Coordinates of C-alpha atoms in Angstrom, one line a residue:
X1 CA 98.1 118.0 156.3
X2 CA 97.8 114.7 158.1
X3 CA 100.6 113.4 159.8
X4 CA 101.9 110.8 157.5
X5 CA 101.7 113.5 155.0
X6 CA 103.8 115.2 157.2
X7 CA 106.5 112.3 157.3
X8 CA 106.8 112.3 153.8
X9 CA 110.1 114.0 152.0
X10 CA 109.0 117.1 150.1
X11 CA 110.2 117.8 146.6
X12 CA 111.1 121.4 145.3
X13 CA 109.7 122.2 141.9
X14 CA 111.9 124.2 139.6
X15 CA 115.8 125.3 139.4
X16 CA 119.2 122.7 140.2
X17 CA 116.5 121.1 143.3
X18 CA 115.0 119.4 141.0
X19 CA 118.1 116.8 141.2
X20 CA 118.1 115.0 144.7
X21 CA 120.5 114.1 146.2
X22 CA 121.3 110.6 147.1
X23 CA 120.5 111.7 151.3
X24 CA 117.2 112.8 149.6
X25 CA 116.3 109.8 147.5
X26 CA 117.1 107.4 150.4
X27 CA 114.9 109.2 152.4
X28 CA 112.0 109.1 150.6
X29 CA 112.8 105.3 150.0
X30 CA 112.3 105.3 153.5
X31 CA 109.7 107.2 153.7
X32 CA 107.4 104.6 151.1
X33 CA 108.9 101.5 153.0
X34 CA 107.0 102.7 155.9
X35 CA 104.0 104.0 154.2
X36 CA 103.3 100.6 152.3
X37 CA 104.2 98.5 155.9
X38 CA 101.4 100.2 158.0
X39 CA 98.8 100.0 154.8
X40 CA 99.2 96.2 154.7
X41 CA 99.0 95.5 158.5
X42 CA 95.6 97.9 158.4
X43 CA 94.6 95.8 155.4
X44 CA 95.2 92.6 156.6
X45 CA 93.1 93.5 159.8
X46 CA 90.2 94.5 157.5
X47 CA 90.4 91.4 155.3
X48 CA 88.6 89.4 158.6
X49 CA 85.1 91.4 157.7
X50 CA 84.0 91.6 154.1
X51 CA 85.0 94.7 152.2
X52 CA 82.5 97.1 151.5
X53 CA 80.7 96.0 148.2
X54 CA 81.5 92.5 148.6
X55 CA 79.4 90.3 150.1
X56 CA 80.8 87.8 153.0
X57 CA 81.3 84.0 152.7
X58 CA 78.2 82.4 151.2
X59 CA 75.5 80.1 152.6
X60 CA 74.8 76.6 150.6
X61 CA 71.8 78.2 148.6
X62 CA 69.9 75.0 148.9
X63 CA 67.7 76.0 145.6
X64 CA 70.7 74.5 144.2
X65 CA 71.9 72.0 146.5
X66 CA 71.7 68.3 145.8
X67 CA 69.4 67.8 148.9
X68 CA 67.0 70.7 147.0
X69 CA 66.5 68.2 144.1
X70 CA 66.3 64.9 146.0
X71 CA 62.7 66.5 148.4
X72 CA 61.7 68.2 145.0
X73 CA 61.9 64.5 143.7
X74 CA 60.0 63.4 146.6
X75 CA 57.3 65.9 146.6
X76 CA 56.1 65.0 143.1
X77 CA 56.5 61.5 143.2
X78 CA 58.9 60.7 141.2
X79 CA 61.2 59.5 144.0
X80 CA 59.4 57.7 146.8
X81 CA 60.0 59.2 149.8
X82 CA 60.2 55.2 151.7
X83 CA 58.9 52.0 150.3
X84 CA 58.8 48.5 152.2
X85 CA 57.9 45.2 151.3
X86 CA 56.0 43.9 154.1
X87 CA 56.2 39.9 154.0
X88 CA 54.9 36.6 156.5
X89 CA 58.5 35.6 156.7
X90 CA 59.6 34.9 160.3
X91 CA 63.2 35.5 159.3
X92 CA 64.5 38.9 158.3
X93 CA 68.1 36.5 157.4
X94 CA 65.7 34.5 154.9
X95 CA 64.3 37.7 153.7
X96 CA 67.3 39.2 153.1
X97 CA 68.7 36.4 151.4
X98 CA 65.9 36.4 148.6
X99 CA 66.8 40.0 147.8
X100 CA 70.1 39.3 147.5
X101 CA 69.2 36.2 144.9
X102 CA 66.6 38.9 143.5
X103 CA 69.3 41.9 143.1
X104 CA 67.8 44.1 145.4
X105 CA 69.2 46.1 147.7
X106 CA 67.6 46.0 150.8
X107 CA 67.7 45.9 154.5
X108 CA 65.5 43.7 156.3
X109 CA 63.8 43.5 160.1
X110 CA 63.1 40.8 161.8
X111 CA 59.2 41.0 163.8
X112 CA 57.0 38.5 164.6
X113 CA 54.6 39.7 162.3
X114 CA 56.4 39.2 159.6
X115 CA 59.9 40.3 158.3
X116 CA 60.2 43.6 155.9
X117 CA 62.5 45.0 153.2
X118 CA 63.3 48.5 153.7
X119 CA 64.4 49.3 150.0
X120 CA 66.9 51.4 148.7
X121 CA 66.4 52.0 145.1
X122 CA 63.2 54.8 145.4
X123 CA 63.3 55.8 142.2
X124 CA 60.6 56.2 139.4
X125 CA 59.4 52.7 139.6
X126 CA 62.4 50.9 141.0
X127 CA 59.9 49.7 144.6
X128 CA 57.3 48.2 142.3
X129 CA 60.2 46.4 140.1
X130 CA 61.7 45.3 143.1
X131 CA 58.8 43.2 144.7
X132 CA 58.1 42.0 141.6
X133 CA 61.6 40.5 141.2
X134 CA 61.3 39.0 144.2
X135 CA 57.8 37.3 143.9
X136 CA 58.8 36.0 140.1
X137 CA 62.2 34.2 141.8
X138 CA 60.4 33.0 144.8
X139 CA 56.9 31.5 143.5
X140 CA 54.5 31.2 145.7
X141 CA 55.5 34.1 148.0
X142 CA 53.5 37.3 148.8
X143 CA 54.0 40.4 149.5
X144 CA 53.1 44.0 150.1
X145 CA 54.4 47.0 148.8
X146 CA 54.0 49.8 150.6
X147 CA 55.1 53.2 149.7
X148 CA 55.1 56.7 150.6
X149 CA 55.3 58.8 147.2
X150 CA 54.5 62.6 147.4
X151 CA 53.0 61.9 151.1
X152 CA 50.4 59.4 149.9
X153 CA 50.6 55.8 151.0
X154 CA 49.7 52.9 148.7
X155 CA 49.6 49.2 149.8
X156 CA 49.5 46.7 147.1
X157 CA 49.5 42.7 147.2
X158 CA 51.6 41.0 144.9
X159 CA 51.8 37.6 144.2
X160 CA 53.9 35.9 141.4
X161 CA 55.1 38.9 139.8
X162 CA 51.9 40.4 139.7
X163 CA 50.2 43.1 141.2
X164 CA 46.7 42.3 143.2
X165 CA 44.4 43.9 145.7
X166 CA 45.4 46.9 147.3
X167 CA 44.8 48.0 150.8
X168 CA 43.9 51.3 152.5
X169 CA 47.3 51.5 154.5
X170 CA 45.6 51.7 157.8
X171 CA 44.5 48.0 157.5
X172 CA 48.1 46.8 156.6
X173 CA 49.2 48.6 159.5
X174 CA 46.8 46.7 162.0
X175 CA 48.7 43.7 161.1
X176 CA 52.1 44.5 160.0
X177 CA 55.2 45.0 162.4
X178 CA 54.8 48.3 164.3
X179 CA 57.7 49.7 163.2
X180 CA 56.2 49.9 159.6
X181 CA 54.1 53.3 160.0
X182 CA 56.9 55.4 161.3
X183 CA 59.2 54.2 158.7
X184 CA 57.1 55.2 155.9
X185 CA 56.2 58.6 157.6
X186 CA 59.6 59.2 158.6
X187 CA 59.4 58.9 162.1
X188 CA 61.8 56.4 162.6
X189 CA 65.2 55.1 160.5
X190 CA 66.6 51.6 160.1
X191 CA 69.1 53.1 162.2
X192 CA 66.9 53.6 164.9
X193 CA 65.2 50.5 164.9
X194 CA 68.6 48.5 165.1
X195 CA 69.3 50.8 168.1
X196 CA 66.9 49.4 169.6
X197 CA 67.7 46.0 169.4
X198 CA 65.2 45.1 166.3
X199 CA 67.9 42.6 164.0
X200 CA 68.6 43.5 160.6
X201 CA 70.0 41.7 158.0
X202 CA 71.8 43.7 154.8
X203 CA 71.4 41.5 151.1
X204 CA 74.3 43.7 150.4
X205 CA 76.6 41.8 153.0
X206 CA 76.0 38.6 151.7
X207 CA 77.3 37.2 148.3
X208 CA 75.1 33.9 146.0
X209 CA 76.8 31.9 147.9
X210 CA 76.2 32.7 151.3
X211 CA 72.5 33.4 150.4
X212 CA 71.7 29.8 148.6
X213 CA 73.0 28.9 152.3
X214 CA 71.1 30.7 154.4
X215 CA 67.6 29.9 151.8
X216 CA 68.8 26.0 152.1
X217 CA 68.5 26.1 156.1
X218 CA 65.3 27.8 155.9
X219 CA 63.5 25.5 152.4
X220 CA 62.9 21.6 151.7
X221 CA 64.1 21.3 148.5
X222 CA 62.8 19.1 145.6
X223 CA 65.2 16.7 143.5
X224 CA 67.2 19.0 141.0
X225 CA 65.1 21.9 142.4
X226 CA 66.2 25.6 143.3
X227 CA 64.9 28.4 145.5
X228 CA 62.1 29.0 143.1
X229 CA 60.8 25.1 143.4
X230 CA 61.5 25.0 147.1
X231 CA 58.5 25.6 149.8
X232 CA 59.3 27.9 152.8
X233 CA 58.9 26.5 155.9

């Protein structure tokens, strides 16, 4: 008999003990008040480890976390993995202000090369409808798309909402801002890059208005002419 068993109150079986008396009932009241006390303090130590059976807190199982789907997306090309447009611009602030006249969502570098779009919108063929937006609204401007999709670069010349010649990726690179490699291979980030004192200019931070400015300081427009009629200087 163990010793709690020993602590309890024992109840005769047969004859007038079978009625307890009210000593007796209080203490085995007692008895159970103490029992149930020293069961939950040894449960409540053994609720800090799992219970046998269970299993303990769960990982993020990232088969199904939202990260799991987005590098799927990526490694079969239906989500680019990055995708610039590479321009001759000499302002990233111009740049950025045809995006924003364009709808696209973009931040833009400044190099002496030439200024670039880091897009945002990677999906399906959002980085191909993008530069072409932006070459229809500003005629007479190039530029090359370049995209990493499923680890495969393409570089493609457009020109007035068209697509043109396309370039193996190691000749656009000879010629394009340095920074243009390691963003499409992931070695560095637009965050990065600004650390380091490149400028950067978000179309999302500026509104029509503010835009048709910053394009009017940069163009020499015609007589009752827009952005699309003006010539870049």
């Amino acid at each position: 008999m163990s010793e709690r068993d020993s602590d309890r109150p024992e109840f005769s079986a047969g004859g007038e003990d079978d009625h307890l008396s009210d000593e007796e009932i209080e203490r085995a009241l007692a008895g159970f008040e103490q029992e149930f006390q020293e069961d939950a303090a040894g449960g409540s130590q053994a609720s800090d480890g799992p219970l046998d059976g269970q299993a303990g807190p769960q990982e993020a199982d990232p088969l199904t976390s939202g990260g799991f789907d987005e590098e799927l997306e990526g490694l079969i090309g239906n989500k680019a993995k990055a995708a610039l447009i590479v321009t001759r611009l000499a302002s990233a602030e111009l740049l950025a202000a045809f995006c924003q006249i364009s709808d696209i969502s973009a931040v833009c570098l400044e190099d002496s090369e030439g200024a670039v779009a880091v897009l945002r919108n990677l999906d399906g063929d959002g980085p191909e409808a993008a530069v072409k937006d932006l070459t229809c609204v500003i005629s007479g401007l190039s530029a090359m798309l370049v995209v990493n999709r499923a680890d495969k670069l393409e570089a493609k010349l457009w020109v007035d909402g068209r697509s043109g010649e396309a370039f193996p990726p190691p000749v656009l690179f000879a010629s394009a801002a340095g920074f243009v490699e390691d963003l499409l291979i992931g070695a560095a980030d637009v965050d990065m890059l600004t650390a380091q004192g490149i400028k950067s200019f978000d179309s999302g931070d500026m509104d029509q208005a503010h835009a048709m400015g910053v394009i009017a300081s940069h163009t020499r427009f015609r007589r009752g002419g827009g952005p699309a009629s003006g010539r870049v200087e």
